[in-house]
Coordinates of C-alpha atoms in Angstrom, one line a residue:
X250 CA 6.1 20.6 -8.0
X251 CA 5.1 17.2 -6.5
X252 CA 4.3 16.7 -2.9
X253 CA 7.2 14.8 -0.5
X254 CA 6.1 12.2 0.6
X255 CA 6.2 11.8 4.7
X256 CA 9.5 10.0 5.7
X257 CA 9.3 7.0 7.9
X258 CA 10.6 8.5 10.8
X259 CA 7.5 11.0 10.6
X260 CA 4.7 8.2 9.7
X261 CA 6.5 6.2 12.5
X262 CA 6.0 9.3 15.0
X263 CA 2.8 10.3 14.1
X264 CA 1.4 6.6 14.4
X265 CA 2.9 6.4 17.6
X266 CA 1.9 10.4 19.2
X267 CA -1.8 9.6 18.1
X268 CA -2.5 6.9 20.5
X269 CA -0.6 7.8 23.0
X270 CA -2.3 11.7 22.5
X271 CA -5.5 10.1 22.5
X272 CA -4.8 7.9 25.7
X273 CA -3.4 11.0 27.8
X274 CA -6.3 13.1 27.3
X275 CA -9.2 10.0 27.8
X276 CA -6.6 9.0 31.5
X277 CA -6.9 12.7 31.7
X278 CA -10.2 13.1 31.7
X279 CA -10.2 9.7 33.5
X280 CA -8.9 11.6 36.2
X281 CA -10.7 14.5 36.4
X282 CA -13.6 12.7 36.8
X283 CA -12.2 10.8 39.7
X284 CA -10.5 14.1 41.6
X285 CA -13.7 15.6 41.2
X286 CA -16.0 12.6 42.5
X287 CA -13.5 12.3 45.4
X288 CA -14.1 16.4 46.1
X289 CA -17.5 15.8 46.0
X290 CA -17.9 13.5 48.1
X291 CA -15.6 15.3 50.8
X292 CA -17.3 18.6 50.2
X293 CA -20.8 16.9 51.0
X294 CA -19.3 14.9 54.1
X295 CA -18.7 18.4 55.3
X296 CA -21.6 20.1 54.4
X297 CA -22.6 17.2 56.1
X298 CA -21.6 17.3 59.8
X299 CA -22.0 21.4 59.7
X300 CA -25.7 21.2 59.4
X301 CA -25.5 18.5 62.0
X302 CA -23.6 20.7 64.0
X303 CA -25.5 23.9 63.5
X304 CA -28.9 22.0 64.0
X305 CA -27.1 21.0 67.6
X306 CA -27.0 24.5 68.0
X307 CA -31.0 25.6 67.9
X308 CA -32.6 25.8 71.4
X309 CA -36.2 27.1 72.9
X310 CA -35.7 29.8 75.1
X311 CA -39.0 31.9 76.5
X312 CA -41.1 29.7 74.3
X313 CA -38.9 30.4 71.0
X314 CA -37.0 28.7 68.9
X315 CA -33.5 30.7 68.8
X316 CA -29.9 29.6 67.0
X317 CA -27.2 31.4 67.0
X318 CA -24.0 30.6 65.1
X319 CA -20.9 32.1 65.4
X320 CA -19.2 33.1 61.9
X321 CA -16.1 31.5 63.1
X322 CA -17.1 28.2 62.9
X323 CA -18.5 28.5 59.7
X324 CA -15.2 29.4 58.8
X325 CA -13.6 26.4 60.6
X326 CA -15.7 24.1 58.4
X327 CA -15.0 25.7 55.4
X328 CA -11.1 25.7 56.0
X329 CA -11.3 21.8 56.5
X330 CA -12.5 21.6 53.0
X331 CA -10.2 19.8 50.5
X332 CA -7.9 22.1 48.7
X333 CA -8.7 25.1 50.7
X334 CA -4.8 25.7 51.4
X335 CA -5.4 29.9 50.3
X336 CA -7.4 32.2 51.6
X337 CA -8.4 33.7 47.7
X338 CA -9.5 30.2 47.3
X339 CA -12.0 29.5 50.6
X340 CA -15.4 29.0 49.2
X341 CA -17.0 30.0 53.1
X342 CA -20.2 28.2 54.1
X343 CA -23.6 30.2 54.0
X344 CA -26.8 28.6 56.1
X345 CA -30.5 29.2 56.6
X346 CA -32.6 28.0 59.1
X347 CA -36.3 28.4 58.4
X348 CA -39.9 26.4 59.4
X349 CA -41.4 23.9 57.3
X350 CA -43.5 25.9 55.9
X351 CA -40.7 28.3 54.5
X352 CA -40.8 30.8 57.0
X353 CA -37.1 32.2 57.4
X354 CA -35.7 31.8 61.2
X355 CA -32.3 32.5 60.7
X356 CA -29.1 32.5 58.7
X357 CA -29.0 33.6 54.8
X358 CA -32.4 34.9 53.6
X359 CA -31.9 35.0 50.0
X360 CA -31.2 31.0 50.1
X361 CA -34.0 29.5 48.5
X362 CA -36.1 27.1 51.2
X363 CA -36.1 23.6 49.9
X364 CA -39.2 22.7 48.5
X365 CA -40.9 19.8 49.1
X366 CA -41.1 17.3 52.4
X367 CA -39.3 14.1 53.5
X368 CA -41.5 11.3 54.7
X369 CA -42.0 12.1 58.4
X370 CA -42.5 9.0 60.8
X371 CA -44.0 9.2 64.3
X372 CA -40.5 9.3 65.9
X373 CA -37.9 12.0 66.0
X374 CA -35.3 11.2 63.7
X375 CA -34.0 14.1 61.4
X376 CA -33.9 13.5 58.0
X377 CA -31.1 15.0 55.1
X378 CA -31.3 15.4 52.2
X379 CA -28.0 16.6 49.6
X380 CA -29.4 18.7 46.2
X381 CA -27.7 21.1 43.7
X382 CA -29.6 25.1 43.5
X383 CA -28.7 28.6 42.3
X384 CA -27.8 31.5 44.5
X385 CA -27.6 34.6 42.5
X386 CA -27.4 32.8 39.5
X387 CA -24.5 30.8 40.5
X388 CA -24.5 27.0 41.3
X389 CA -24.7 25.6 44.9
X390 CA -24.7 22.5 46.5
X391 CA -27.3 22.4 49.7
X392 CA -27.5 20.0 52.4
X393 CA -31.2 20.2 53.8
X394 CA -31.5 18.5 57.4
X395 CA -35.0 18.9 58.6
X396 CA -34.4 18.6 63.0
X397 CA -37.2 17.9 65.6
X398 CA -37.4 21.0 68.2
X399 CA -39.1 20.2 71.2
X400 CA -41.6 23.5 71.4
X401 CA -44.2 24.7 74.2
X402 CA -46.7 24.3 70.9
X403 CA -45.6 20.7 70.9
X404 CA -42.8 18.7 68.2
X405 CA -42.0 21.5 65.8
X406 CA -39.6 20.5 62.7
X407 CA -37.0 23.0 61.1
X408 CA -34.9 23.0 58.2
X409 CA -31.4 23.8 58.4
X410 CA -29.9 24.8 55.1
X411 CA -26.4 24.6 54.7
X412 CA -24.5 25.1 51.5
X413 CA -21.6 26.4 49.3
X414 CA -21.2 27.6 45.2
X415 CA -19.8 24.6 43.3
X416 CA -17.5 26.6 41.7
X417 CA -14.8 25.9 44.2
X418 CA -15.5 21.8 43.8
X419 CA -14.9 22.2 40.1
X420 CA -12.0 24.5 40.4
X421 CA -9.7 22.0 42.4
X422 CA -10.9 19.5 39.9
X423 CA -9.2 21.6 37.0
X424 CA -5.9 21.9 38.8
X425 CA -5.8 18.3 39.3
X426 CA -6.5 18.0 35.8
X427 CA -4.1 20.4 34.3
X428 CA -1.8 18.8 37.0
X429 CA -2.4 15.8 35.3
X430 CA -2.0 17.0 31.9
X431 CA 1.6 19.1 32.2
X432 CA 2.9 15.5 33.9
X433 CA 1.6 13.1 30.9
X434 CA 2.2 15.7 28.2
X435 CA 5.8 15.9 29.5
X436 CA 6.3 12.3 29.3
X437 CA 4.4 11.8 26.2
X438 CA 7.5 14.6 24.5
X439 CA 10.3 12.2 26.4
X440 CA 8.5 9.4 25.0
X441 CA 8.5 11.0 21.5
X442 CA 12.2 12.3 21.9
X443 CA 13.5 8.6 22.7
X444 CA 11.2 6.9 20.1
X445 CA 12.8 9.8 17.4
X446 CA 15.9 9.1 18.7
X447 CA 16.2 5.4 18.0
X448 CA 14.2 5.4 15.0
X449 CA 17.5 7.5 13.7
X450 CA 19.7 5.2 14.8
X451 CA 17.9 2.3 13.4
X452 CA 17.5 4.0 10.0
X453 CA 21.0 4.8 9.9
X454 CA 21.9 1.5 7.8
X455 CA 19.6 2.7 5.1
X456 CA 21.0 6.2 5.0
X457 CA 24.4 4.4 4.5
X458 CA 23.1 2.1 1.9
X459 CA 21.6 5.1 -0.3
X460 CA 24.9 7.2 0.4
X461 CA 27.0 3.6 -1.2
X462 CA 24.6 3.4 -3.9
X463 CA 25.2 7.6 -4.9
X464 CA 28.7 6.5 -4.9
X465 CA 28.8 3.9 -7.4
X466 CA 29.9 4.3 -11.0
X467 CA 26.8 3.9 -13.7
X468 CA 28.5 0.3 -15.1
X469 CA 28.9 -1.3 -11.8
X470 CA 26.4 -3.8 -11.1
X471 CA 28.0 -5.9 -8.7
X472 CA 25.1 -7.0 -6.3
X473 CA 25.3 -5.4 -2.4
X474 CA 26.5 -7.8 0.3
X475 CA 22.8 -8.9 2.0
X476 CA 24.8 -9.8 5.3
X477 CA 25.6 -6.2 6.0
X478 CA 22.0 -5.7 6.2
X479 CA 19.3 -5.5 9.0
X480 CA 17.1 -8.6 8.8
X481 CA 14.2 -6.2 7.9
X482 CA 16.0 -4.7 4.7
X483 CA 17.6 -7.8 3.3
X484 CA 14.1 -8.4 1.6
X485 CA 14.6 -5.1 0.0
X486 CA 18.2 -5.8 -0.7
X487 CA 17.8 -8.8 -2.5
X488 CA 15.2 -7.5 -4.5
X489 CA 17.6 -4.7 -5.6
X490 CA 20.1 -7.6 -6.3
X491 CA 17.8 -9.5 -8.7
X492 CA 17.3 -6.4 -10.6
X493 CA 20.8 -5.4 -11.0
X494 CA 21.3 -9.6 -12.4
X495 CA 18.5 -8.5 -14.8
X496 CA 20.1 -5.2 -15.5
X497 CA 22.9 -7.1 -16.6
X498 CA 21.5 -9.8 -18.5
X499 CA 19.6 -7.7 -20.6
X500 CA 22.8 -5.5 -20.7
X501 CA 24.9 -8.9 -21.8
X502 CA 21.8 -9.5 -24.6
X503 CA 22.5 -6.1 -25.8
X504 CA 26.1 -6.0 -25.9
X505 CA 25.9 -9.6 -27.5
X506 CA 23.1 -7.5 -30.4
X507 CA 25.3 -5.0 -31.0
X508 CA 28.5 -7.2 -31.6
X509 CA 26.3 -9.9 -33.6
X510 CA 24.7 -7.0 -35.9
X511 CA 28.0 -5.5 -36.7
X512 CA 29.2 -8.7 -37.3
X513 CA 26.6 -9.8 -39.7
X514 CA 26.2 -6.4 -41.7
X515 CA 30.1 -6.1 -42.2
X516 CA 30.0 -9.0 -45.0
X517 CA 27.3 -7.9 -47.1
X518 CA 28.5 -4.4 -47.3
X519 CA 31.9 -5.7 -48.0
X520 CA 30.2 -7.9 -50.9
X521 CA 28.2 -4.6 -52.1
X522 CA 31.8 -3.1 -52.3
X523 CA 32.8 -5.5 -53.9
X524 CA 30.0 -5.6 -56.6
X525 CA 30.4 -1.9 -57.2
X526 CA 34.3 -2.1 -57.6
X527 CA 33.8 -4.9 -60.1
X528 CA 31.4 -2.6 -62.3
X529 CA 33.2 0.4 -62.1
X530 CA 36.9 -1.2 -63.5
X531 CA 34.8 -3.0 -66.2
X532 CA 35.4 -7.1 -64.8
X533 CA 31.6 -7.7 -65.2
X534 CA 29.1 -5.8 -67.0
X535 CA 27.1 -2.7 -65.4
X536 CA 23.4 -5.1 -65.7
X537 CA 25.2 -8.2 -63.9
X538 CA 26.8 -5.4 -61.1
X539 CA 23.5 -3.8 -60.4
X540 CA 21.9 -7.2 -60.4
X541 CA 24.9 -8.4 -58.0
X542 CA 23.6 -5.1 -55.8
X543 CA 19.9 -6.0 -55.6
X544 CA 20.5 -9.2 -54.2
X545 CA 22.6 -8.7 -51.9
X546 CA 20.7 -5.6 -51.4
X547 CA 17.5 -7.6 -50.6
X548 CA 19.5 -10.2 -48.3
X549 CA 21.1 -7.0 -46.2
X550 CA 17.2 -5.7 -46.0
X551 CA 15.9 -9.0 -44.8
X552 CA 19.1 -9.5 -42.3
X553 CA 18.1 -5.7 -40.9
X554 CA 14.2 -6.6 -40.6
X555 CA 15.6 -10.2 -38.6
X556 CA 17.6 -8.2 -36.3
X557 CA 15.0 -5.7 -35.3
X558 CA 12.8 -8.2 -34.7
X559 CA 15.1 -10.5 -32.6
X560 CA 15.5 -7.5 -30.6
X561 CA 12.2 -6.3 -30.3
X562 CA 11.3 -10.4 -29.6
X563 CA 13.5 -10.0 -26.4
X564 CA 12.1 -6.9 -25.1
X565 CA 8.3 -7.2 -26.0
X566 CA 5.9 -5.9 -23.3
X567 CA 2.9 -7.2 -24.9
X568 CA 0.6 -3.9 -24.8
X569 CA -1.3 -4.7 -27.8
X570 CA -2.7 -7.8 -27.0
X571 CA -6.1 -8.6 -28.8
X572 CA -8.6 -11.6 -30.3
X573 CA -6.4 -12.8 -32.9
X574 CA -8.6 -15.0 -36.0
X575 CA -5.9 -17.4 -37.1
X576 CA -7.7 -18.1 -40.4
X577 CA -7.3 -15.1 -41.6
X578 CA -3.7 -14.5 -40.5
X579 CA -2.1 -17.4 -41.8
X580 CA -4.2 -16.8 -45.5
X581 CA -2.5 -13.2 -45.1
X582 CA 1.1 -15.0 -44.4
X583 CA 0.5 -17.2 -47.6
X584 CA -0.5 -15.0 -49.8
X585 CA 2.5 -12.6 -49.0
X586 CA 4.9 -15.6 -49.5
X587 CA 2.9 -16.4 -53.1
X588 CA 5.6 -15.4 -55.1
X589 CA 7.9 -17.5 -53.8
X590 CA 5.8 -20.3 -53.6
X591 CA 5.0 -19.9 -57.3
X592 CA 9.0 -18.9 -57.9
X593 CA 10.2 -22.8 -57.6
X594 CA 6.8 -24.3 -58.5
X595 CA 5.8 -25.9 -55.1
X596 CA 2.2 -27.5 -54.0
X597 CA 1.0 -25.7 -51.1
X598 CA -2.0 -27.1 -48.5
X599 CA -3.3 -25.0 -46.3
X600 CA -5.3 -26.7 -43.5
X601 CA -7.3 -24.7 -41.2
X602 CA -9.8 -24.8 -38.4
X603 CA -11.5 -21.7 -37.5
X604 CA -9.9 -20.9 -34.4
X605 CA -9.1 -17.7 -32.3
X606 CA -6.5 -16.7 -30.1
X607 CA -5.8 -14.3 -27.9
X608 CA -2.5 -12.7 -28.1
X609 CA 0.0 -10.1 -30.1
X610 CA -1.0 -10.6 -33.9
X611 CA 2.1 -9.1 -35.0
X612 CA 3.9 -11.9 -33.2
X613 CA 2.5 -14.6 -34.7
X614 CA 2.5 -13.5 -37.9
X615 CA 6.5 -12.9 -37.7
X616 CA 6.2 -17.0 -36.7
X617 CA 4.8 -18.3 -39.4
X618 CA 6.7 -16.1 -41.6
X619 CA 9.8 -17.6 -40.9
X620 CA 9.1 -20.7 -40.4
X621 CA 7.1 -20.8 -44.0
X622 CA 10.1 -19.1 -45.8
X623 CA 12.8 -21.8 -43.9
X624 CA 10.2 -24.7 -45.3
X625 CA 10.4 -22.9 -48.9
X626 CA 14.1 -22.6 -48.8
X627 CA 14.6 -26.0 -47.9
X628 CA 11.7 -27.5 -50.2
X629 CA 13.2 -28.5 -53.4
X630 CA 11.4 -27.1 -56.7
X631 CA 8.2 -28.9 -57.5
X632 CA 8.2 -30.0 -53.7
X633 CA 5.1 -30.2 -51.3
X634 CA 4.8 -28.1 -48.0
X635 CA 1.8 -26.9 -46.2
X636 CA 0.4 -25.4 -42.8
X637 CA -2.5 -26.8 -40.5
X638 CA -3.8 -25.4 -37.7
X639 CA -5.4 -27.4 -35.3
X640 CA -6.6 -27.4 -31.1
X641 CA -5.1 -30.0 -29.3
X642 CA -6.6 -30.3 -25.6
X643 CA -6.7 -26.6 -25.3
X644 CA -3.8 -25.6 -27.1
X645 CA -2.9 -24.5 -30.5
X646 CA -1.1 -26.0 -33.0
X647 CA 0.2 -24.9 -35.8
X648 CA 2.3 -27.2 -37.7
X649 CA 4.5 -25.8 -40.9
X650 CA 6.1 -29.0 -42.8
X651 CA 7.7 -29.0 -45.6
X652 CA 9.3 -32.2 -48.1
X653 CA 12.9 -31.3 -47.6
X654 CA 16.3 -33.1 -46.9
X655 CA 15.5 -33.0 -43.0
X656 CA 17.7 -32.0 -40.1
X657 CA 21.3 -32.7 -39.9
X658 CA 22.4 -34.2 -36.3
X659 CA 24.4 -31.1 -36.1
X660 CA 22.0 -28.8 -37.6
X661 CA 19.7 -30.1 -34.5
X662 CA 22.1 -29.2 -32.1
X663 CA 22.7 -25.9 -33.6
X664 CA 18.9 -25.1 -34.5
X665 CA 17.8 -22.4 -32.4
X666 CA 21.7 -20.6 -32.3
X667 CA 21.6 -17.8 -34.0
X668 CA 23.9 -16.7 -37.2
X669 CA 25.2 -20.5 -38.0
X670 CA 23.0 -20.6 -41.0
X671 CA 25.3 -18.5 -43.4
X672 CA 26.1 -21.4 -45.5
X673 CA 23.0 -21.9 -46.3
X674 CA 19.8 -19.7 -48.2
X675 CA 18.0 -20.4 -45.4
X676 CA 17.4 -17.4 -42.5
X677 CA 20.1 -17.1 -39.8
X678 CA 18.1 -15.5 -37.4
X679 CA 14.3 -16.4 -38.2
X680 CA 14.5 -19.8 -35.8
X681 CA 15.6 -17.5 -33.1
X682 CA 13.4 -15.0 -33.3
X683 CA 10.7 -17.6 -34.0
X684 CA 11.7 -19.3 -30.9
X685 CA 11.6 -15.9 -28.8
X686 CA 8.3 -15.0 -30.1
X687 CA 6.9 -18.1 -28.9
X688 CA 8.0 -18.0 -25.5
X689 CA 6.6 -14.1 -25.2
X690 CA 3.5 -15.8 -26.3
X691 CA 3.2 -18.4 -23.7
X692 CA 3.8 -21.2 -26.1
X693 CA 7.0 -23.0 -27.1
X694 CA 8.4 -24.1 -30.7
X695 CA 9.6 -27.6 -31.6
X696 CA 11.3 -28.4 -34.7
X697 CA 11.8 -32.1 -36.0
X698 CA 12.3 -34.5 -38.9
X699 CA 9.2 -36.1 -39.9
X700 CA 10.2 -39.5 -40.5
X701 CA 7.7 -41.7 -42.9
X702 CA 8.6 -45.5 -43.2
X703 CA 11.9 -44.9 -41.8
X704 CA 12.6 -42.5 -43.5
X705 CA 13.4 -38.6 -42.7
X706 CA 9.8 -37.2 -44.9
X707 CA 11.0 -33.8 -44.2
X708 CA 10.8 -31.0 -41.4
X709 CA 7.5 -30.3 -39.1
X710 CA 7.8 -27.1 -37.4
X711 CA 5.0 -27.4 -34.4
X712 CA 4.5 -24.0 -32.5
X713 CA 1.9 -25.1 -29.8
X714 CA 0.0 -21.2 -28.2
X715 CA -1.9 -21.5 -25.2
X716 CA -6.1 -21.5 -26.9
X717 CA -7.7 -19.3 -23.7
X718 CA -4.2 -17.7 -21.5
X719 CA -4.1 -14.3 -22.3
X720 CA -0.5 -14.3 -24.0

């Protein structure tokens, strides 16, 4: 079972809920990255001013250094921290104080000391530095402030650690983020509602359309009204017109076939009839009947074989196009029209370059077979006619002439119309079908008297075939 192809509406939405997908999660992300440089920055503000402020609090009392820190300021600091609106989510502030050389004074043992040493001037002034550790395997963020004490020993220095896990700083970053993301995705789906919405209403004229065309009865081919249309489908609908004036041309051709074939077989069946009624009551003899039969037998045959190929003329698709050596196809054309040529006694030339052309062989051939039996038809006995194939500035010409009576001004008018030639032996359909073929070749077929001295010579038949166009 073949797959269904994706309606518009779908390829319309998914075009559409890709980018916009794509650009909610990158202002997403966008934003994430912002909430949580703006909560780092606060959070190290803080961690800031509480080392200050606990460094403030570090005195010399009988010769040692003491500090003492009540919990509850801790607690203040940490309950000024952004997002700390519960108590589940207070990350609380944990501190060390400890010599340079590592030595722990007071506060948080397990904290790590911070290794290494800022460059010390002669002068007092602390120095701070912010840096990221582990506690107990989870991640903190440390502010180091290393504070002058004033000792009996002389200037002593002291690091004050003060720090908090980074979890916390991440975790208000996620609920800005998922914040962010319930807000966008909601209006992404709005988005996606309205843009399905609209898209239904602007496809409605072509659901209407293919409901009018389910409607219609299998012989109407009146065209659809392109006004009715939205600007973007009147392409579409006058392509759907030009086929249905196709449809109905070649519907018109066929009619016109059909009425023109039985036409043109009901008189030589009613002449068989005929022939057959006249040797069965004993008016002619049973020889001359059956003779009567075969020719009119043989003419019936031929008007079949014309037929067939006017119609296939008209409906060619050229699929067996191929390098065509004309040599040899019009020697094959002459040698199956040998008989009749030798019948009334006529001189035949053949002249040939060797030439190829690219095209339907069995459509040339057809060509010259009708035009050579119309010249033999209308060459009297003991006549001269003849074929030469020549290029003329990259075309082909083959000429078929013949020494006959020439073209009436009527039978010029009437050349190319098909049955007019009843009257005559000649073909009633070949020049048609001659005609046809040339056209589905790329070429073109003119027929004229050939007039010698003033004087009507006889008939050329010029079929001229494009020498390198593929047919």
């Amino acid at each position: 079972m073949p797959e269904r192809t994706p309606s518009m509406r779908q390829r319309l939405l998914v075009w559409v809920a890709i980018p916009l997908l794509a650009l909610v999660l990158i202002n997403a992300w966008a934003s994430y990255r912002a909430a949580l440089q703006t909560a780092q920055t606060a959070y190290d503000r803080l961690l800031v001013t509480a080392a200050h402020a606990l460094a403030d609090l570090i005195w010399l009392e009988d010769g040692e250094l003491q500090v003492t820190l009540p919990h509850a300021a801790l607690e203040m600091y940490a309950d000024a921290l952004p997002g700390n609106t519960a108590a589940a989510e207070r990350s609380p502030l944990i501190y060390r104080v400890s010599f340079l050389d590592g030595s722990f004074l007071a506060g948080e043992a397990a904290i790590p000391p911070y290794q290494g040493l800022p460059a010390f001037d002669n002068g007092h002034a602390a120095r701070l530095k912010l840096y990221d550790t582990e506690l107990h395997e989870q991640p903190m963020r440390m502010a180091a402030l290393w504070q002058p004490v004033e000792s009996a020993q002389g200037l002593q220095y002291v690091v004050v650690q003060v720090g908090e896990y980074a979890a916390h700083r991440y975790a208000i970053g996620r609920q800005i983020l998922w914040q962010n993301l319930w807000q966008q995705s909601a209006l992404l789906l709005l988005v996606l509602l309205t843009l399905w919405v609209g898209s239904t209403m602007t496809l409605r004229p072509l659901h209407q359309l293919a409901r009018r065309l389910e409607q219609r009865k299998a012989d109407d081919i009146t065209p659809l009204p392109e006004q009715q249309a939205p600007r973007e489908m009147q392409p579409m609908v006058q392509a759907f017109n030009g086929l249905i004036a196709r449809i109905g041309l070649a519907r018109q051709q066929q009619q016109r076939f059909v009425a023109d074939a039985s036409h043109q077989m009901r008189t030589p069946l009613a002449v068989l009839q005929l022939h057959a009624e006249a040797g069965l009551k004993g008016d002619i003899s049973a020889q001359e009947a059956l003779q009567d039969i075969a020719r009119t037998t043989q003419r019936t045959t031929r008007l079949i074989h014309q037929l067939l190929m006017w119609n296939r003329a008209q409906q060619t698709a050229h699929a067996a196009a191929d390098t065509v050596d004309l040599c040899a196809l019009l020697q094959d054309v002459v040698v199956e029209q040998s008989p009749l040529l030798a019948q009334k006694g006529l001189d035949f030339a053949l002249d040939a370059q060797p030439l190829t052309w690219y095209g339907e062989a069995w459509m040339l051939q057809e060509i010259v077979m009708n035009l050579l039996r119309n010249a033999i038809t209308h060459t009297p006995a003991q006549g001269a006619l003849g074929i030469r194939l020549t290029l003329q500035e990259k075309a082909v010409a083959i000429c078929v002439w013949d020494s006959g009576p020439g073209l009436s001004p009527q039978m010029q008018q009437e050349l190319f119309t098909p049955f007019v030639s009843e009257s005559h032996q000649g073909v009633g359909l070949g020049l048609t079908i001659s005609r046809d073929l040339a056209q589905a070749c790329g070429g073109s077929l003119v027929i004229r008297n050939r007039v010698v001295q003033g004087k009507i010579a006889g008939v050329d038949a010029m079929l001229w075939l494009p020498h390198t166009a593929r047919a």
